Amino acid sequence: MNRRSLLLSLPAALGCAGLAAHAQAKLKIVASFSILADFVREVAGDAAEVTALVGPDQDAHSFEPAPSDARALSGADVVVLNGLGFEGWLDRLVRSSGFKGKRIVATDGVKTRRSAATGGGRGGGHNHSHGGTDPHVWQDPGRVLTMVRNIASGLAAADVGRASIYARNGDAYLARLAELDGWISGQIATVPAGRRKIITSHDAFGYFEDRYGVDFRAPRGVNMEAEPSAADLARLIREIRREKIKIVFMENISDPRMMEQLARESGAQMGGRLYSDALSRADGPAPTYLAMMRYNVARLRDAMIAE
Ligand code: ZN
């Protein structure tokens, strides 16, 4: 081929490549937060480009969307959200972005729990939260099965040509979730019943408590409402001492200072960081949901059996 014919054939070759790419274009999916994006990646595999609006180590409760988030949504085919009021900022963002794609609510049909009114432990007193539906469904792998089924059927409806891929990937992930559930039950079973008590920053672990029988208490409620009062903190400190709880945890999404104060004033130690509402970055200990749950449970078990 001489130089001239090479140049002439180039645009034609590029044109063909463009058409081929279009025929198998990846689905563009935006998930509201990092844990949900991980579920979506498991189900979609290589068939989609998945981005999360609220990234690793970020707090979805207090998230403030940026113009780049509206741009990500405007170009997306599908948006996947948790629902149950977790992403209070999302409806407005979807409207302002001009998003015209399909919407999947991952928690549709999940049996939810009401959160107790909170404000620093049990025993009455002033409450900051009036309770409400707890959005942290992902802390129970049993309920995550439903979330993953919703994602798989939603993607299949949005992208019929790849329905069998989503079904196959979804089933493989469901099996790994069932395996995780069995492993967690086995870990918790090694902790004497009277010691299954954990103190953490906010009420993110109610579904874990429901499934595995571990008692979680926190100074802040399910939606990270107002700061607890001094009286609320004092009550929690008395509980930690009375029940001989040795370790308190901070969370990756929240300021550790309140928990450090609780530890200092109750005589407990800091147990490190739990991943409550967000994954870690790729180089951290919880870059996927499965890794996050195993990491959290190992830390929780160590804390509960500590002498
Ligand atoms: Zn939360």
PDB file of N, CA and C in Angstrom, residues 218-282:
ATOM      1  N   ALA A 218     -25.225   4.300  69.584  1.00  0.00           N
ATOM      2  CA  ALA A 218     -24.488   5.398  68.957  1.00  0.00           C
ATOM      3  C   ALA A 218     -25.019   6.736  69.450  1.00  0.00           C
ATOM      4  N   PRO A 219     -24.153   7.723  69.528  1.00  0.00           N
ATOM      5  CA  PRO A 219     -24.620   9.046  69.941  1.00  0.00           C
ATOM      6  C   PRO A 219     -25.433   9.778  68.877  1.00  0.00           C
ATOM      7  N   ARG A 220     -25.298   9.377  67.626  1.00  0.00           N
ATOM      8  CA  ARG A 220     -26.064  10.062  66.579  1.00  0.00           C
ATOM      9  C   ARG A 220     -26.991   9.087  65.872  1.00  0.00           C
ATOM     10  N   GLY A 221     -28.128   9.626  65.365  1.00  0.00           N
ATOM     11  CA  GLY A 221     -29.198   8.796  64.822  1.00  0.00           C
ATOM     12  C   GLY A 221     -28.967   8.286  63.415  1.00  0.00           C
ATOM     13  N   VAL A 222     -30.001   7.668  62.831  1.00  0.00           N
ATOM     14  CA  VAL A 222     -29.865   7.032  61.515  1.00  0.00           C
ATOM     15  C   VAL A 222     -29.563   8.017  60.402  1.00  0.00           C
ATOM     16  N   ASN A 223     -29.988   9.248  60.564  1.00  0.00           N
ATOM     17  CA  ASN A 223     -29.761  10.211  59.482  1.00  0.00           C
ATOM     18  C   ASN A 223     -28.690  11.228  59.846  1.00  0.00           C
ATOM     19  N   MET A 224     -27.855  10.903  60.850  1.00  0.00           N
ATOM     20  CA  MET A 224     -26.789  11.827  61.258  1.00  0.00           C
ATOM     21  C   MET A 224     -27.371  13.193  61.611  1.00  0.00           C
ATOM     22  N   GLU A 225     -28.486  13.159  62.356  1.00  0.00           N
ATOM     23  CA  GLU A 225     -29.124  14.417  62.692  1.00  0.00           C
ATOM     24  C   GLU A 225     -28.221  15.238  63.601  1.00  0.00           C
ATOM     25  N   ALA A 226     -28.840  16.085  64.386  1.00  0.00           N
ATOM     26  CA  ALA A 226     -28.100  17.034  65.219  1.00  0.00           C
ATOM     27  C   ALA A 226     -27.073  16.351  66.117  1.00  0.00           C
ATOM     28  N   GLU A 227     -26.089  17.087  66.498  1.00  0.00           N
ATOM     29  CA  GLU A 227     -25.098  16.616  67.473  1.00  0.00           C
ATOM     30  C   GLU A 227     -25.826  16.221  68.759  1.00  0.00           C
ATOM     31  N   PRO A 228     -25.365  15.181  69.435  1.00  0.00           N
ATOM     32  CA  PRO A 228     -25.982  14.830  70.720  1.00  0.00           C
ATOM     33  C   PRO A 228     -25.675  15.898  71.769  1.00  0.00           C
ATOM     34  N   SER A 229     -26.557  16.005  72.757  1.00  0.00           N
ATOM     35  CA  SER A 229     -26.331  16.968  73.830  1.00  0.00           C
ATOM     36  C   SER A 229     -25.315  16.398  74.815  1.00  0.00           C
ATOM     37  N   ALA A 230     -24.817  17.262  75.690  1.00  0.00           N
ATOM     38  CA  ALA A 230     -23.888  16.814  76.726  1.00  0.00           C
ATOM     39  C   ALA A 230     -24.544  15.750  77.604  1.00  0.00           C
ATOM     40  N   ALA A 231     -25.854  15.911  77.863  1.00  0.00           N
ATOM     41  CA  ALA A 231     -26.566  14.939  78.705  1.00  0.00           C
ATOM     42  C   ALA A 231     -26.644  13.578  78.001  1.00  0.00           C
ATOM     43  N   ASP A 232     -26.864  13.606  76.685  1.00  0.00           N
ATOM     44  CA  ASP A 232     -26.922  12.352  75.914  1.00  0.00           C
ATOM     45  C   ASP A 232     -25.577  11.630  75.983  1.00  0.00           C
ATOM     46  N   LEU A 233     -24.499  12.383  75.799  1.00  0.00           N
ATOM     47  CA  LEU A 233     -23.166  11.781  75.845  1.00  0.00           C
ATOM     48  C   LEU A 233     -22.876  11.232  77.233  1.00  0.00           C
ATOM     49  N   ALA A 234     -23.281  11.972  78.256  1.00  0.00           N
ATOM     50  CA  ALA A 234     -23.035  11.524  79.631  1.00  0.00           C
ATOM     51  C   ALA A 234     -23.758  10.199  79.894  1.00  0.00           C
ATOM     52  N   ARG A 235     -24.971  10.073  79.348  1.00  0.00           N
ATOM     53  CA  ARG A 235     -25.735   8.841  79.549  1.00  0.00           C
ATOM     54  C   ARG A 235     -25.030   7.666  78.856  1.00  0.00           C
ATOM     55  N   LEU A 236     -24.533   7.914  77.665  1.00  0.00           N
ATOM     56  CA  LEU A 236     -23.844   6.851  76.929  1.00  0.00           C
ATOM     57  C   LEU A 236     -22.547   6.453  77.656  1.00  0.00           C
ATOM     58  N   ILE A 237     -21.852   7.425  78.198  1.00  0.00           N
ATOM     59  CA  ILE A 237     -20.620   7.136  78.954  1.00  0.00           C
ATOM     60  C   ILE A 237     -20.948   6.258  80.170  1.00  0.00           C
ATOM     61  N   ARG A 238     -22.061   6.563  80.851  1.00  0.00           N
ATOM     62  CA  ARG A 238     -22.455   5.729  82.001  1.00  0.00           C
ATOM     63  C   ARG A 238     -22.755   4.296  81.550  1.00  0.00           C
ATOM     64  N   GLU A 239     -23.386   4.167  80.392  1.00  0.00           N
ATOM     65  CA  GLU A 239     -23.698   2.814  79.889  1.00  0.00           C
ATOM     66  C   GLU A 239     -22.424   2.037  79.556  1.00  0.00           C
ATOM     67  N   ILE A 240     -21.479   2.719  78.942  1.00  0.00           N
ATOM     68  CA  ILE A 240     -20.226   2.052  78.559  1.00  0.00           C
ATOM     69  C   ILE A 240     -19.525   1.526  79.812  1.00  0.00           C
ATOM     70  N   ARG A 241     -19.505   2.363  80.870  1.00  0.00           N
ATOM     71  CA  ARG A 241     -18.845   1.937  82.122  1.00  0.00           C
ATOM     72  C   ARG A 241     -19.614   0.813  82.787  1.00  0.00           C
ATOM     73  N   ARG A 242     -20.940   0.996  82.881  1.00  0.00           N
ATOM     74  CA  ARG A 242     -21.760   0.021  83.616  1.00  0.00           C
ATOM     75  C   ARG A 242     -21.694  -1.356  82.948  1.00  0.00           C
ATOM     76  N   GLU A 243     -21.690  -1.355  81.618  1.00  0.00           N
ATOM     77  CA  GLU A 243     -21.723  -2.635  80.900  1.00  0.00           C
ATOM     78  C   GLU A 243     -20.328  -3.111  80.510  1.00  0.00           C
ATOM     79  N   LYS A 244     -19.323  -2.412  81.025  1.00  0.00           N
ATOM     80  CA  LYS A 244     -17.932  -2.816  80.826  1.00  0.00           C
ATOM     81  C   LYS A 244     -17.592  -3.002  79.350  1.00  0.00           C
ATOM     82  N   ILE A 245     -18.055  -2.074  78.527  1.00  0.00           N
ATOM     83  CA  ILE A 245     -17.712  -2.106  77.101  1.00  0.00           C
ATOM     84  C   ILE A 245     -16.310  -1.530  76.952  1.00  0.00           C
ATOM     85  N   LYS A 246     -15.421  -2.321  76.321  1.00  0.00           N
ATOM     86  CA  LYS A 246     -13.994  -1.981  76.339  1.00  0.00           C
ATOM     87  C   LYS A 246     -13.571  -1.060  75.206  1.00  0.00           C
ATOM     88  N   ILE A 247     -14.320  -1.108  74.110  1.00  0.00           N
ATOM     89  CA  ILE A 247     -13.833  -0.475  72.885  1.00  0.00           C
ATOM     90  C   ILE A 247     -14.962   0.296  72.217  1.00  0.00           C
ATOM     91  N   VAL A 248     -14.658   1.492  71.729  1.00  0.00           N
ATOM     92  CA  VAL A 248     -15.637   2.229  70.922  1.00  0.00           C
ATOM     93  C   VAL A 248     -15.038   2.487  69.539  1.00  0.00           C
ATOM     94  N   PHE A 249     -15.919   2.548  68.564  1.00  0.00           N
ATOM     95  CA  PHE A 249     -15.465   2.681  67.169  1.00  0.00           C
ATOM     96  C   PHE A 249     -15.802   4.044  66.594  1.00  0.00           C
ATOM     97  N   MET A 250     -14.933   4.494  65.680  1.00  0.00           N
ATOM     98  CA  MET A 250     -15.310   5.603  64.818  1.00  0.00           C
ATOM     99  C   MET A 250     -15.696   5.014  63.461  1.00  0.00           C
ATOM    100  N   GLU A 251     -16.237   5.864  62.604  1.00  0.00           N
ATOM    101  CA  GLU A 251     -16.617   5.422  61.256  1.00  0.00           C
ATOM    102  C   GLU A 251     -15.822   6.198  60.223  1.00  0.00           C
ATOM    103  N   ASN A 252     -15.640   5.559  59.083  1.00  0.00           N
ATOM    104  CA  ASN A 252     -14.837   6.195  58.035  1.00  0.00           C
ATOM    105  C   ASN A 252     -15.455   7.489  57.509  1.00  0.00           C
ATOM    106  N   ILE A 253     -16.782   7.652  57.686  1.00  0.00           N
ATOM    107  CA  ILE A 253     -17.423   8.824  57.090  1.00  0.00           C
ATOM    108  C   ILE A 253     -17.566   9.971  58.075  1.00  0.00           C
ATOM    109  N   SER A 254     -17.193   9.789  59.342  1.00  0.00           N
ATOM    110  CA  SER A 254     -17.481  10.872  60.283  1.00  0.00           C
ATOM    111  C   SER A 254     -16.257  11.290  61.091  1.00  0.00           C
ATOM    112  N   ASP A 255     -16.328  12.496  61.568  1.00  0.00           N
ATOM    113  CA  ASP A 255     -15.293  13.102  62.394  1.00  0.00           C
ATOM    114  C   ASP A 255     -15.067  12.249  63.653  1.00  0.00           C
ATOM    115  N   PRO A 256     -13.836  11.814  63.923  1.00  0.00           N
ATOM    116  CA  PRO A 256     -13.604  10.901  65.049  1.00  0.00           C
ATOM    117  C   PRO A 256     -13.633  11.582  66.426  1.00  0.00           C
ATOM    118  N   ARG A 257     -13.678  12.916  66.480  1.00  0.00           N
ATOM    119  CA  ARG A 257     -13.447  13.583  67.776  1.00  0.00           C
ATOM    120  C   ARG A 257     -14.472  13.231  68.840  1.00  0.00           C
ATOM    121  N   MET A 258     -15.737  13.103  68.440  1.00  0.00           N
ATOM    122  CA  MET A 258     -16.754  12.787  69.437  1.00  0.00           C
ATOM    123  C   MET A 258     -16.502  11.402  70.044  1.00  0.00           C
ATOM    124  N   MET A 259     -16.089  10.452  69.207  1.00  0.00           N
ATOM    125  CA  MET A 259     -15.846   9.105  69.714  1.00  0.00           C
ATOM    126  C   MET A 259     -14.583   9.069  70.569  1.00  0.00           C
ATOM    127  N   GLU A 260     -13.605   9.888  70.213  1.00  0.00           N
ATOM    128  CA  GLU A 260     -12.390   9.962  71.038  1.00  0.00           C
ATOM    129  C   GLU A 260     -12.720  10.520  72.423  1.00  0.00           C
ATOM    130  N   GLN A 261     -13.632  11.491  72.457  1.00  0.00           N
ATOM    131  CA  GLN A 261     -14.058  12.041  73.741  1.00  0.00           C
ATOM    132  C   GLN A 261     -14.798  10.978  74.558  1.00  0.00           C
ATOM    133  N   LEU A 262     -15.694  10.239  73.889  1.00  0.00           N
ATOM    134  CA  LEU A 262     -16.432   9.167  74.575  1.00  0.00           C
ATOM    135  C   LEU A 262     -15.462   8.145  75.167  1.00  0.00           C
ATOM    136  N   ALA A 263     -14.458   7.775  74.381  1.00  0.00           N
ATOM    137  CA  ALA A 263     -13.489   6.777  74.846  1.00  0.00           C
ATOM    138  C   ALA A 263     -12.731   7.322  76.054  1.00  0.00           C
ATOM    139  N   ARG A 264     -12.253   8.557  75.932  1.00  0.00           N
ATOM    140  CA  ARG A 264     -11.461   9.175  77.002  1.00  0.00           C
ATOM    141  C   ARG A 264     -12.271   9.204  78.300  1.00  0.00           C
ATOM    142  N   GLU A 265     -13.529   9.633  78.209  1.00  0.00           N
ATOM    143  CA  GLU A 265     -14.310   9.866  79.427  1.00  0.00           C
ATOM    144  C   GLU A 265     -14.920   8.587  79.993  1.00  0.00           C
ATOM    145  N   SER A 266     -14.977   7.530  79.198  1.00  0.00           N
ATOM    146  CA  SER A 266     -15.557   6.280  79.704  1.00  0.00           C
ATOM    147  C   SER A 266     -14.471   5.275  80.085  1.00  0.00           C
ATOM    148  N   GLY A 267     -13.226   5.574  79.702  1.00  0.00           N
ATOM    149  CA  GLY A 267     -12.148   4.631  79.972  1.00  0.00           C
ATOM    150  C   GLY A 267     -12.029   3.528  78.936  1.00  0.00           C
ATOM    151  N   ALA A 268     -12.798   3.608  77.852  1.00  0.00           N
ATOM    152  CA  ALA A 268     -12.696   2.603  76.783  1.00  0.00           C
ATOM    153  C   ALA A 268     -11.546   2.978  75.836  1.00  0.00           C
ATOM    154  N   GLN A 269     -11.196   2.039  74.985  1.00  0.00           N
ATOM    155  CA  GLN A 269     -10.181   2.311  73.967  1.00  0.00           C
ATOM    156  C   GLN A 269     -10.848   2.543  72.618  1.00  0.00           C
ATOM    157  N   MET A 270     -10.119   3.193  71.717  1.00  0.00           N
ATOM    158  CA  MET A 270     -10.616   3.342  70.348  1.00  0.00           C
ATOM    159  C   MET A 270     -10.353   2.044  69.588  1.00  0.00           C
ATOM    160  N   GLY A 271     -11.375   1.532  68.916  1.00  0.00           N
ATOM    161  CA  GLY A 271     -11.245   0.260  68.196  1.00  0.00           C
ATOM    162  C   GLY A 271     -10.958   0.436  66.722  1.00  0.00           C
ATOM    163  N   GLY A 272     -10.548   1.626  66.322  1.00  0.00           N
ATOM    164  CA  GLY A 272     -10.293   1.837  64.901  1.00  0.00           C
ATOM    165  C   GLY A 272     -11.561   2.239  64.184  1.00  0.00           C
ATOM    166  N   ARG A 273     -11.568   1.987  62.891  1.00  0.00           N
ATOM    167  CA  ARG A 273     -12.557   2.594  62.018  1.00  0.00           C
ATOM    168  C   ARG A 273     -13.437   1.512  61.415  1.00  0.00           C
ATOM    169  N   LEU A 274     -14.753   1.712  61.533  1.00  0.00           N
ATOM    170  CA  LEU A 274     -15.689   0.824  60.831  1.00  0.00           C
ATOM    171  C   LEU A 274     -16.144   1.499  59.548  1.00  0.00           C
ATOM    172  N   TYR A 275     -16.410   0.689  58.534  1.00  0.00           N
ATOM    173  CA  TYR A 275     -16.912   1.214  57.267  1.00  0.00           C
ATOM    174  C   TYR A 275     -18.423   1.063  57.281  1.00  0.00           C
ATOM    175  N   SER A 276     -19.107   2.183  57.525  1.00  0.00           N
ATOM    176  CA  SER A 276     -20.549   2.130  57.725  1.00  0.00           C
ATOM    177  C   SER A 276     -21.320   2.420  56.446  1.00  0.00           C
ATOM    178  N   ASP A 277     -21.116   3.604  55.879  1.00  0.00           N
ATOM    179  CA  ASP A 277     -21.947   4.065  54.764  1.00  0.00           C
ATOM    180  C   ASP A 277     -21.155   4.250  53.469  1.00  0.00           C
ATOM    181  N   ALA A 278     -19.875   3.891  53.490  1.00  0.00           N
ATOM    182  CA  ALA A 278     -19.056   4.076  52.287  1.00  0.00           C
ATOM    183  C   ALA A 278     -17.905   3.088  52.314  1.00  0.00           C
ATOM    184  N   LEU A 279     -17.458   2.696  51.128  1.00  0.00           N
ATOM    185  CA  LEU A 279     -16.271   1.844  51.019  1.00  0.00           C
ATOM    186  C   LEU A 279     -15.023   2.668  51.298  1.00  0.00           C
ATOM    187  N   SER A 280     -13.881   1.981  51.412  1.00  0.00           N
ATOM    188  CA  SER A 280     -12.596   2.675  51.430  1.00  0.00           C
ATOM    189  C   SER A 280     -12.165   2.921  49.985  1.00  0.00           C
ATOM    190  N   ARG A 281     -11.093   3.663  49.840  1.00  0.00           N
ATOM    191  CA  ARG A 281     -10.491   3.783  48.508  1.00  0.00           C
ATOM    192  C   ARG A 281      -9.886   2.435  48.123  1.00  0.00           C
ATOM    193  N   ALA A 282      -9.478   2.315  46.862  1.00  0.00           N
ATOM    194  CA  ALA A 282      -8.999   1.028  46.343  1.00  0.00           C
ATOM    195  C   ALA A 282      -7.826   0.482  47.156  1.00  0.00           C
TER     196      ALA A 282
END
